[in-house]
CSV table of C-alpha atoms and ligand atoms in Angstrom, one decimal:
chain,number,residue,atom,x,y,z
R,186,MET,CA,29.4,99.0,-26.9
R,187,ASN,CA,25.9,99.6,-25.8
R,188,SER,CA,24.4,97.1,-28.4
R,189,THR,CA,26.9,94.3,-27.3
R,190,ILE,CA,25.6,94.0,-23.8
R,191,PRO,CA,22.0,93.3,-24.4
R,192,LEU,CA,23.0,90.8,-27.1
R,193,TYR,CA,25.1,88.9,-24.5
R,194,SER,CA,22.3,88.9,-22.0
R,195,ARG,CA,19.8,87.7,-24.7
R,196,THR,CA,22.1,84.7,-25.5
R,197,LEU,CA,22.4,83.9,-21.8
R,198,HIS,CA,18.7,83.9,-21.6
R,199,MET,CA,18.4,81.5,-24.5
R,200,TYR,CA,21.0,79.2,-22.8
R,201,ARG,CA,18.9,79.1,-19.7
R,202,LEU,CA,15.7,78.2,-21.7
R,203,CYS,CA,17.6,75.5,-23.5
R,204,LEU,CA,18.9,74.0,-20.3
R,205,MET,CA,15.4,74.1,-18.7
R,206,VAL,CA,14.0,72.3,-21.8
R,207,VAL,CA,16.7,69.7,-21.6
R,208,MET,CA,16.1,69.3,-17.8
R,209,LEU,CA,12.4,68.9,-18.4
R,210,ALA,CA,13.0,66.2,-21.1
R,211,VAL,CA,15.4,64.3,-18.8
R,212,LEU,CA,12.8,64.4,-16.0
R,213,THR,CA,10.0,63.3,-18.2
R,214,ALA,CA,12.0,60.6,-20.0
R,215,PRO,CA,11.2,57.6,-17.6
R,216,THR,CA,7.4,58.0,-18.3
R,217,THR,CA,7.8,58.1,-22.0
R,218,THR,CA,9.9,55.0,-22.2
R,219,GLN,CA,7.3,52.9,-20.2
R,220,LYS,CA,5.8,51.7,-23.4
R,221,PRO,CA,6.2,48.0,-24.5
R,222,ALA,CA,9.9,47.3,-24.3
R,223,LEU,CA,10.5,44.4,-26.6
R,224,ASP,CA,14.2,44.6,-25.9
R,225,ASP,CA,14.1,44.9,-22.1
R,226,PHE,CA,11.9,42.8,-19.8
R,227,SER,CA,12.1,40.1,-17.3
R,228,VAL,CA,9.9,37.1,-16.2
R,229,SER,CA,8.9,36.6,-12.6
R,230,VAL,CA,7.8,33.3,-10.9
R,231,PRO,CA,7.2,32.3,-7.3
R,232,ASP,CA,10.1,30.9,-5.3
R,233,ALA,CA,8.1,28.2,-3.5
R,234,PRO,CA,7.2,25.0,-5.2
R,235,ILE,CA,3.8,24.7,-6.5
R,236,THR,CA,1.8,21.7,-5.1
R,237,ALA,CA,-1.0,19.8,-6.7
R,238,TRP,CA,-3.1,16.7,-6.0
R,239,SER,CA,-2.8,14.0,-8.7
R,240,GLY,CA,-5.8,14.3,-11.0
R,241,SER,CA,-6.4,18.0,-10.3
R,242,SER,CA,-5.6,21.1,-12.4
R,243,VAL,CA,-2.8,23.5,-11.5
R,244,SER,CA,-1.5,26.9,-12.6
R,245,LEU,CA,2.3,27.4,-12.9
R,246,PRO,CA,2.6,31.2,-12.3
R,247,CYS,CA,4.8,33.3,-14.7
R,248,GLU,CA,4.4,37.0,-15.3
R,249,LEU,CA,6.3,39.6,-17.4
R,250,SER,CA,7.9,42.5,-15.7
R,251,PRO,CA,7.0,45.1,-16.5
R,252,LEU,CA,3.4,44.0,-17.2
R,253,PHE,CA,2.8,44.5,-20.9
R,254,ASN,CA,1.0,42.6,-23.7
R,255,ALA,CA,2.8,39.3,-24.4
R,256,GLU,CA,0.9,38.4,-27.5
R,257,PRO,CA,3.6,39.5,-29.9
R,258,LEU,CA,6.2,37.4,-28.0
R,259,GLU,CA,7.1,33.9,-28.0
R,260,VAL,CA,6.3,31.9,-24.8
R,261,ARG,CA,7.9,28.4,-24.3
R,262,TRP,CA,7.1,26.2,-21.2
R,263,TYR,CA,9.4,23.2,-21.0
R,264,ARG,CA,10.8,20.7,-18.5
R,265,SER,CA,14.3,21.8,-17.5
R,266,GLU,CA,15.8,18.9,-19.4
R,267,ASN,CA,13.7,19.1,-22.5
R,268,SER,CA,13.7,22.5,-24.2
R,269,TYR,CA,13.3,21.2,-27.8
R,270,SER,CA,10.1,19.3,-27.0
R,271,PRO,CA,8.3,21.9,-24.8
R,272,ALA,CA,5.0,21.2,-22.8
R,273,LEU,CA,3.6,24.3,-24.5
R,274,LEU,CA,4.9,26.7,-27.3
R,275,TYR,CA,3.1,30.0,-28.1
R,276,LYS,CA,4.4,31.7,-31.2
R,277,ASP,CA,3.1,33.9,-34.1
R,278,HIS,CA,0.1,34.7,-31.9
R,279,LYS,CA,-1.1,31.2,-31.4
R,280,ILE,CA,-0.3,27.9,-29.6
R,281,GLN,CA,1.8,25.7,-31.8
R,282,GLU,CA,1.0,21.9,-32.4
R,283,THR,CA,4.7,21.0,-33.0
R,284,PRO,CA,7.2,20.5,-31.6
R,285,VAL,CA,5.6,19.6,-28.3
R,286,ASP,CA,5.9,16.8,-25.8
R,287,PRO,CA,3.0,14.4,-26.5
R,288,ARG,CA,2.6,13.8,-22.7
R,289,TYR,CA,1.2,17.2,-22.5
R,290,ARG,CA,-1.1,17.3,-25.5
R,291,GLY,CA,-4.6,18.4,-24.7
R,292,ARG,CA,-3.7,19.2,-21.1
R,293,VAL,CA,-2.0,22.6,-21.3
R,294,SER,CA,-3.2,26.2,-21.9
R,295,LEU,CA,-2.4,29.9,-21.3
R,296,THR,CA,-5.5,31.2,-19.7
R,297,GLY,CA,-4.3,33.9,-17.4
R,298,GLY,CA,-4.6,36.8,-19.8
R,299,MET,CA,-1.5,37.2,-22.0
R,300,GLU,CA,-2.6,40.8,-22.9
R,301,ARG,CA,-2.0,41.7,-19.3
R,302,GLY,CA,1.5,40.0,-19.2
R,303,ASN,CA,0.2,36.8,-17.5
R,304,VAL,CA,1.9,33.8,-19.2
R,305,SER,CA,1.1,31.3,-16.5
R,306,LEU,CA,0.7,27.7,-17.6
R,307,THR,CA,-2.5,25.8,-16.8
R,308,LEU,CA,-2.0,22.1,-16.6
R,309,GLU,CA,-4.9,19.7,-16.2
R,310,ARG,CA,-5.3,16.1,-15.0
R,311,VAL,CA,-2.0,16.2,-13.2
R,312,THR,CA,0.0,12.9,-12.8
R,313,VAL,CA,2.9,11.8,-10.7
R,314,GLU,CA,5.1,12.0,-13.8
R,315,ASP,CA,4.4,15.6,-14.1
R,316,ARG,CA,6.4,16.4,-10.9
R,317,GLY,CA,9.6,18.4,-11.6
R,318,GLU,CA,11.0,21.7,-12.8
R,319,TYR,CA,9.3,23.7,-15.5
R,320,VAL,CA,11.0,26.6,-17.3
R,321,CYS,CA,9.0,29.7,-18.4
R,322,ARG,CA,10.9,31.3,-21.3
R,323,VAL,CA,9.7,34.5,-22.9
R,324,SER,CA,11.4,36.0,-26.0
R,325,SER,CA,11.1,38.8,-28.5
R,326,GLU,CA,13.3,39.2,-31.6
R,327,GLN,CA,15.8,41.2,-29.5
R,328,TRP,CA,15.5,39.9,-26.1
R,329,PHE,CA,14.6,36.8,-23.8
R,330,ASP,CA,14.3,35.9,-20.2
R,331,LYS,CA,13.5,32.7,-18.3
R,332,ALA,CA,12.7,31.4,-14.8
R,333,SER,CA,11.8,28.0,-13.3
R,334,VAL,CA,9.0,26.8,-11.2
R,335,PHE,CA,9.0,23.4,-9.3
R,336,LEU,CA,5.8,21.3,-9.4
R,337,THR,CA,5.3,18.9,-6.5
R,338,VAL,CA,2.5,16.2,-7.0
R,339,LYS,CA,0.7,14.8,-4.1
R,340,VAL,CA,-0.7,11.3,-3.9
R,341,LEU,CA,-2.5,9.8,-0.9
R,342,GLY,CA,-1.0,6.4,-0.4
R,343,GLY,CA,-2.6,3.1,0.9
R,344,ILE,CA,-3.9,2.4,4.5
R,345,PRO,CA,-0.9,1.2,6.6
R,346,VAL,CA,-0.7,-2.5,6.8
R,347,LEU,CA,0.4,-3.7,10.2
R,348,SER,CA,1.7,-7.2,11.1
R,349,VAL,CA,3.1,-8.7,14.3
R,350,ALA,CA,5.9,-11.4,14.5
R,351,GLU,CA,8.0,-12.9,17.2
R,352,ALA,CA,10.9,-10.6,17.9
R,353,ARG,CA,14.3,-11.9,16.7
R,354,GLY,CA,16.3,-12.8,19.8
R,355,GLY,CA,13.1,-13.3,21.9
R,356,GLY,CA,13.0,-11.4,25.1
R,357,GLY,CA,9.2,-11.9,25.3
R,358,GLN,CA,8.6,-9.0,23.0
R,359,VAL,CA,6.9,-8.8,19.6
R,360,ASN,CA,8.1,-7.1,16.4
R,361,VAL,CA,5.3,-4.9,15.0
R,362,THR,CA,5.8,-3.8,11.3
R,363,CYS,CA,3.9,-1.0,9.6
R,364,LEU,CA,4.1,-0.7,5.8
R,365,SER,CA,2.3,1.8,3.5
R,366,GLU,CA,2.7,2.2,-0.3
R,367,GLY,CA,1.9,4.6,-3.1
R,368,TRP,CA,2.8,8.0,-1.6
R,369,SER,CA,4.0,11.2,-3.1
R,370,PRO,CA,6.0,13.1,-2.0
R,371,GLN,CA,7.8,11.3,0.9
R,372,PRO,CA,5.3,11.1,3.8
R,373,LYS,CA,5.9,11.1,7.5
R,374,LEU,CA,5.4,8.0,9.5
R,375,SER,CA,4.7,7.9,13.3
R,376,TRP,CA,3.7,5.4,16.0
R,377,LYS,CA,1.2,6.0,18.7
R,378,ASN,CA,-0.1,4.0,21.6
R,379,LYS,CA,-3.7,3.6,22.8
R,380,GLU,CA,-3.4,6.9,24.8
R,381,GLY,CA,-2.5,8.8,21.7
R,382,THR,CA,1.1,9.7,22.7
R,383,GLU,CA,3.8,9.3,20.2
R,384,ILE,CA,6.1,6.4,20.6
R,385,ARG,CA,9.7,7.4,19.9
R,386,ASN,CA,11.2,4.8,17.6
R,387,GLU,CA,14.9,4.8,17.2
R,388,GLN,CA,14.6,2.5,14.1
R,389,GLU,CA,14.9,4.3,10.9
R,390,VAL,CA,11.9,4.7,8.4
R,391,LEU,CA,12.7,2.9,5.2
R,392,ASN,CA,11.5,4.4,2.0
R,393,THR,CA,11.6,3.0,-1.4
R,394,SER,CA,10.4,4.7,-4.5
R,395,ASP,CA,9.1,2.9,-7.7
R,396,PRO,CA,9.8,4.1,-11.3
R,397,LEU,CA,6.7,6.3,-11.3
R,398,GLY,CA,8.2,8.1,-8.2
R,399,LEU,CA,5.6,6.8,-5.8
R,400,VAL,CA,7.1,6.2,-2.3
R,401,SER,CA,6.6,3.3,0.1
R,402,VAL,CA,7.5,3.7,3.8
R,403,SER,CA,8.0,1.1,6.4
R,404,SER,CA,9.0,1.0,10.0
R,405,TRP,CA,9.1,-1.6,12.8
R,406,LEU,CA,9.4,-1.5,16.7
R,407,LEU,CA,9.6,-3.9,19.6
R,408,ASN,CA,6.7,-3.9,22.0
R,409,ALA,CA,5.4,-6.0,24.9
R,410,PRO,CA,2.7,-8.4,23.7
R,411,SER,CA,-0.8,-7.2,24.6
R,412,TYR,CA,-4.4,-8.2,23.9
R,413,SER,CA,-6.0,-5.0,24.8
R,414,ASP,CA,-3.6,-2.0,24.2
R,415,TRP,CA,-3.4,-1.4,20.4
R,416,LEU,CA,-0.7,0.4,18.6
R,417,ALA,CA,-1.4,2.9,15.7
R,418,CYS,CA,0.8,3.7,12.8
R,419,THR,CA,0.1,7.0,11.0
R,420,VAL,CA,1.5,8.0,7.6
R,421,SER,CA,0.8,11.6,6.5
R,422,LEU,CA,1.7,14.4,4.0
R,423,SER,CA,0.0,16.9,6.2
R,424,GLU,CA,-2.5,17.2,9.0
R,425,GLU,CA,-5.5,16.8,6.5
R,426,ALA,CA,-3.8,14.1,4.3
R,427,LYS,CA,-3.1,11.2,6.5
R,428,ARG,CA,-3.9,7.4,7.0
R,429,GLU,CA,-3.8,5.3,10.1
R,430,GLY,CA,-3.7,1.5,10.8
R,431,ARG,CA,-4.1,-0.2,14.2
R,432,ILE,CA,-3.2,-3.6,15.6
R,433,LEU,CA,-3.2,-5.5,18.9
R,434,PRO,CA,0.5,-6.4,19.4
R,435,HIS,CA,0.3,-10.2,19.9
R,436,THR,CA,1.0,-13.3,17.8
R,437,ALA,CA,-1.8,-15.3,16.5
R,438,VAL,CA,-1.5,-18.4,18.7
R,439,PRO,CA,0.8,-17.4,21.7
R,440,GLY,CA,3.7,-19.8,22.2
R,441,VAL,CA,2.7,-22.3,19.4
R,442,SER,CA,3.7,-21.8,15.9
R,443,LYS,CA,1.2,-22.1,13.1
R,444,GLU,CA,2.9,-25.2,11.7
R,445,ALA,CA,2.8,-27.1,15.0
R,446,PHE,CA,-0.9,-26.2,15.4
R,447,ILE,CA,-1.8,-27.6,11.9
R,448,VAL,CA,0.3,-30.9,12.4
R,449,THR,CA,-1.6,-31.5,15.8
R,450,LEU,CA,-4.9,-30.9,14.2
R,451,VAL,CA,-4.2,-33.3,11.3
R,452,LEU,CA,-3.0,-36.0,13.8
R,453,LEU,CA,-6.1,-35.6,15.9
R,454,ILE,CA,-8.4,-36.1,13.0
R,455,LEU,CA,-6.4,-39.1,11.7
R,456,SER,CA,-6.6,-40.9,15.1
R,457,LEU,CA,-10.3,-40.1,15.3
R,458,VAL,CA,-10.9,-41.7,11.9
R,459,ILE,CA,-8.9,-44.8,12.9
R,460,ILE,CA,-10.8,-45.3,16.1
R,461,CYS,CA,-14.2,-45.0,14.4
R,462,ALA,CA,-13.2,-47.5,11.8
R,463,LEU,CA,-12.0,-49.9,14.5
R,464,CYS,CA,-15.3,-49.5,16.5
R,465,SER,CA,-17.5,-50.2,13.4
R,466,VAL,CA,-15.5,-53.3,12.6
R,467,ILE,CA,-15.8,-54.5,16.1
R,468,LEU,CA,-19.5,-53.9,16.3
R,469,TRP,CA,-20.1,-55.6,12.9
R,470,LYS,CA,-18.1,-58.8,14.0
R,471,ARG,CA,-19.9,-58.8,17.3
R,472,ARG,CA,-23.4,-58.8,15.7
R,473,GLY,CA,-22.2,-61.7,13.4
R,474,SER,CA,-20.9,-63.7,16.4
R,475,ARG,CA,-24.1,-63.3,18.4
R,476,TRP,CA,-26.2,-64.6,15.6
R,477,SER,CA,-24.0,-67.7,15.0
R,478,SER,CA,-23.7,-68.5,18.8
R,479,SER,CA,-27.4,-68.5,19.3
R,480,ARG,CA,-27.8,-70.9,16.3
R,481,LYS,CA,-25.1,-73.3,17.5
R,482,SER,CA,-26.4,-73.4,21.1
R,483,ARG,CA,-29.8,-74.7,19.9
R,484,ASN,CA,-28.3,-78.2,20.4
R,485,ARG,CA,-28.4,-78.6,24.1
R,486,SER,CA,-26.4,-81.8,24.2
R,487,GLU,CA,-23.5,-80.1,22.6
R,488,THR,CA,-23.2,-77.5,25.6
R,489,LYS,CA,-20.5,-79.3,27.5
R,490,ASN,CA,-18.3,-79.8,24.4
R,491,LEU,CA,-18.7,-76.2,23.6
R,492,ILE,CA,-17.2,-75.0,26.8
R,493,GLU,CA,-14.2,-77.2,26.3
R,494,GLY,CA,-14.2,-76.3,22.6
R,495,ALA,CA,-14.3,-72.6,23.3
R,496,GLU,CA,-11.3,-72.7,25.7
R,497,ASN,CA,-9.4,-74.7,23.1
R,498,THR,CA,-10.0,-72.3,20.2
R,499,ILE,CA,-7.7,-69.6,21.6
R,500,PRO,CA,-5.3,-69.3,20.0
R,501,ARG,CA,-6.0,-71.4,17.0
R,502,PRO,CA,-3.0,-72.2,14.7
R,503,THR,CA,-4.8,-70.7,11.6
R,504,ASP,CA,-5.3,-67.3,13.5
R,505,GLN,CA,-1.6,-67.1,14.3
R,506,ARG,CA,-0.9,-67.2,10.6
R,507,ALA,CA,-2.9,-64.0,9.9
R,508,ALA,CA,-1.3,-60.6,10.0
R,509,GLY,CA,-1.1,-58.4,13.1
R,510,LYS,CA,-4.3,-56.5,12.9
R,511,GLU,CA,-6.3,-59.5,11.8
R,512,VAL,CA,-5.0,-61.5,14.7
R,513,ASN,CA,-6.1,-58.9,17.2
R,514,LEU,CA,-9.5,-58.7,15.5
R,515,GLU,CA,-9.9,-62.4,15.5
R,516,GLU,CA,-8.8,-62.6,19.2
R,517,THR,CA,-11.3,-60.0,20.2
R,518,LYS,CA,-14.0,-61.8,18.2
R,519,LYS,CA,-13.3,-65.1,19.8
R,520,ARG,CA,-13.3,-63.6,23.3
R,521,ILE,CA,-16.7,-62.1,22.6
R,522,GLU,CA,-17.8,-65.5,21.2
R,523,ARG,CA,-16.5,-67.4,24.2
R,524,SER,CA,-18.4,-65.1,26.6
R,525,HIS,CA,-21.5,-65.6,24.6
R,526,TYR,CA,-21.1,-69.4,24.7
R,527,ILE,CA,-20.8,-69.4,28.4
R,528,LEU,CA,-23.8,-67.1,28.9
R,529,ASN,CA,-25.9,-69.4,26.7
R,530,MET,CA,-24.8,-72.4,28.4
R,531,ILE,CA,-25.8,-71.0,31.8
R,532,TYR,CA,-29.1,-69.8,30.4
R,533,TYR,CA,-29.9,-73.3,29.0
R,534,ASN,CA,-28.7,-75.2,32.0
R,535,PHE,CA,-30.9,-73.0,34.2
R,536,ASP,CA,-33.7,-73.6,31.7
R,537,ASN,CA,-33.3,-77.3,32.2
R,538,VAL,CA,-33.5,-77.1,35.9
R,539,VAL,CA,-36.7,-75.1,35.9
R,540,THR,CA,-38.4,-77.5,33.4
T,668,NAG,C1,-2.4,34.5,-14.0
T,668,NAG,O1,-3.3,33.6,-14.6
T,668,NAG,C2,-3.5,32.4,-13.7
T,668,NAG,C3,-4.4,31.5,-14.4
T,668,NAG,O2,-3.7,30.9,-15.4
T,668,NAG,C4,-4.1,32.9,-12.4
T,668,NAG,O3,-4.3,31.9,-11.5
T,668,NAG,C5,-3.2,34.0,-11.8
T,668,NAG,O4,-3.9,34.5,-10.6
T,668,NAG,C6,-3.0,35.1,-12.7
T,668,NAG,N1,-2.1,36.1,-12.1
T,668,NAG,C7,-2.5,37.3,-11.9
T,668,NAG,C8,-1.5,38.2,-11.2
T,668,NAG,O5,-3.5,37.8,-12.3
T,669,NAG,C1,11.4,-6.8,12.8
T,669,NAG,O1,10.9,-7.1,11.5
T,669,NAG,C2,11.5,-6.5,10.5
T,669,NAG,C3,10.8,-6.8,9.2
T,669,NAG,O2,9.5,-6.5,9.2
T,669,NAG,C4,13.0,-6.9,10.4
T,669,NAG,O3,13.7,-6.1,9.4
T,669,NAG,C5,13.6,-6.6,11.7
T,669,NAG,O4,14.9,-7.1,11.7
T,669,NAG,C6,12.9,-7.4,12.9
T,669,NAG,N1,13.5,-7.1,14.1
T,669,NAG,C7,13.6,-7.9,15.2
T,669,NAG,C8,14.4,-7.4,16.3
T,669,NAG,O5,13.0,-9.0,15.1
T,670,NAG,C1,16.5,4.7,2.8
T,670,NAG,C2,16.0,6.1,2.3
T,670,NAG,O1,16.0,6.3,1.1
T,670,NAG,N1,15.8,7.0,3.2
T,670,NAG,C3,15.4,8.3,2.9
T,670,NAG,C4,13.9,8.4,3.1
T,670,NAG,O2,13.5,9.7,3.0
T,670,NAG,C5,14.2,10.7,3.8
T,670,NAG,C6,13.5,12.0,3.6
T,670,NAG,O3,13.3,12.3,2.3
T,670,NAG,C7,15.7,10.7,3.5
T,670,NAG,O4,16.3,11.6,4.3
T,670,NAG,C8,16.2,9.4,3.7
T,670,NAG,O5,17.5,9.2,3.3
């Protein structure tokens, strides 16, 4: 009987010891399993989109969780719609040449330190076409996880081009239009007056996007015409990335259309040319008649006959047969001639009296 009791207590003691060892093992278990777990990990990426200027380099963050050496794993970065032709494929401890998307050849790398669990994708010479969703997929033989990052590409567009036209429906106002092309992403457009206060414009901003994904924006507003108070149109992506154009809101020639102005100018030049031509013809004829009249009047005895003759010459039947302009010219010529004859006659008669 005496021997059985110590035996029982000894077994109880051993049970307690075992229990303590098991408890110790359970308590220390999490620390021992924190070694590389190729069959249980996740990838983590930022929630917010990553933004980059066109032409710059960008890093699309992606990390293993927990952090451990990613070198034995496969890392595949691909556009969400194109997993078979990835932007980058890391496998068998090196970056693979195939199969990869040729658009990314020579522009991608993993430079964040794979041994520390950083599998971020570095993308150089960013273009507008690079915009979109990228998937970071990391896999071992037993396990995989993936997550996606959105890349936004920024492009500063052109300086806004402003123009003024007569407003449809009149009302004495002008229609001012602002257009700016080549932006990414969608920029904001706003109008300001000379004082710098924003003009509320109920008209919608129109945006069109070209096949490359570049956006054009345009807007118009009605304003009272002014030659001193300019209007400004600002197109911006942010406070730092903006462009502005200004204009004086008036049409080029107030009240007169461009066409009417040109027609008037042409008519004016034409009439000047005709007047000049007429003048030179008259002057030429006049010189000719003066010469002939002085020669004719040399014969003093003919003087009286000349007066009668001059009066009878207008109009002569031959002149009447000539065409319109010619008749007028002949008439003018005759008139000039006649006045010369008369002057000459008076001169010579006076001469006679004196001598
Ligand atoms: C991971 O690598 C990228 C460069 O590719 C770097 O920008 C980023 O800061 C790195 N992340 C951490 C947590 O070190
Ligand atoms: C102002 O011009 C735009 C085009 O630039 C046109 O679409 C709009 O109808 C015009 N509005 C008025 C009132 O003339
Ligand atoms: C006409 C048009 O496409 N309008 C769009 C311009 O961009 C804004 C903001 O992205 C959209 O809300 C409009 O629908």
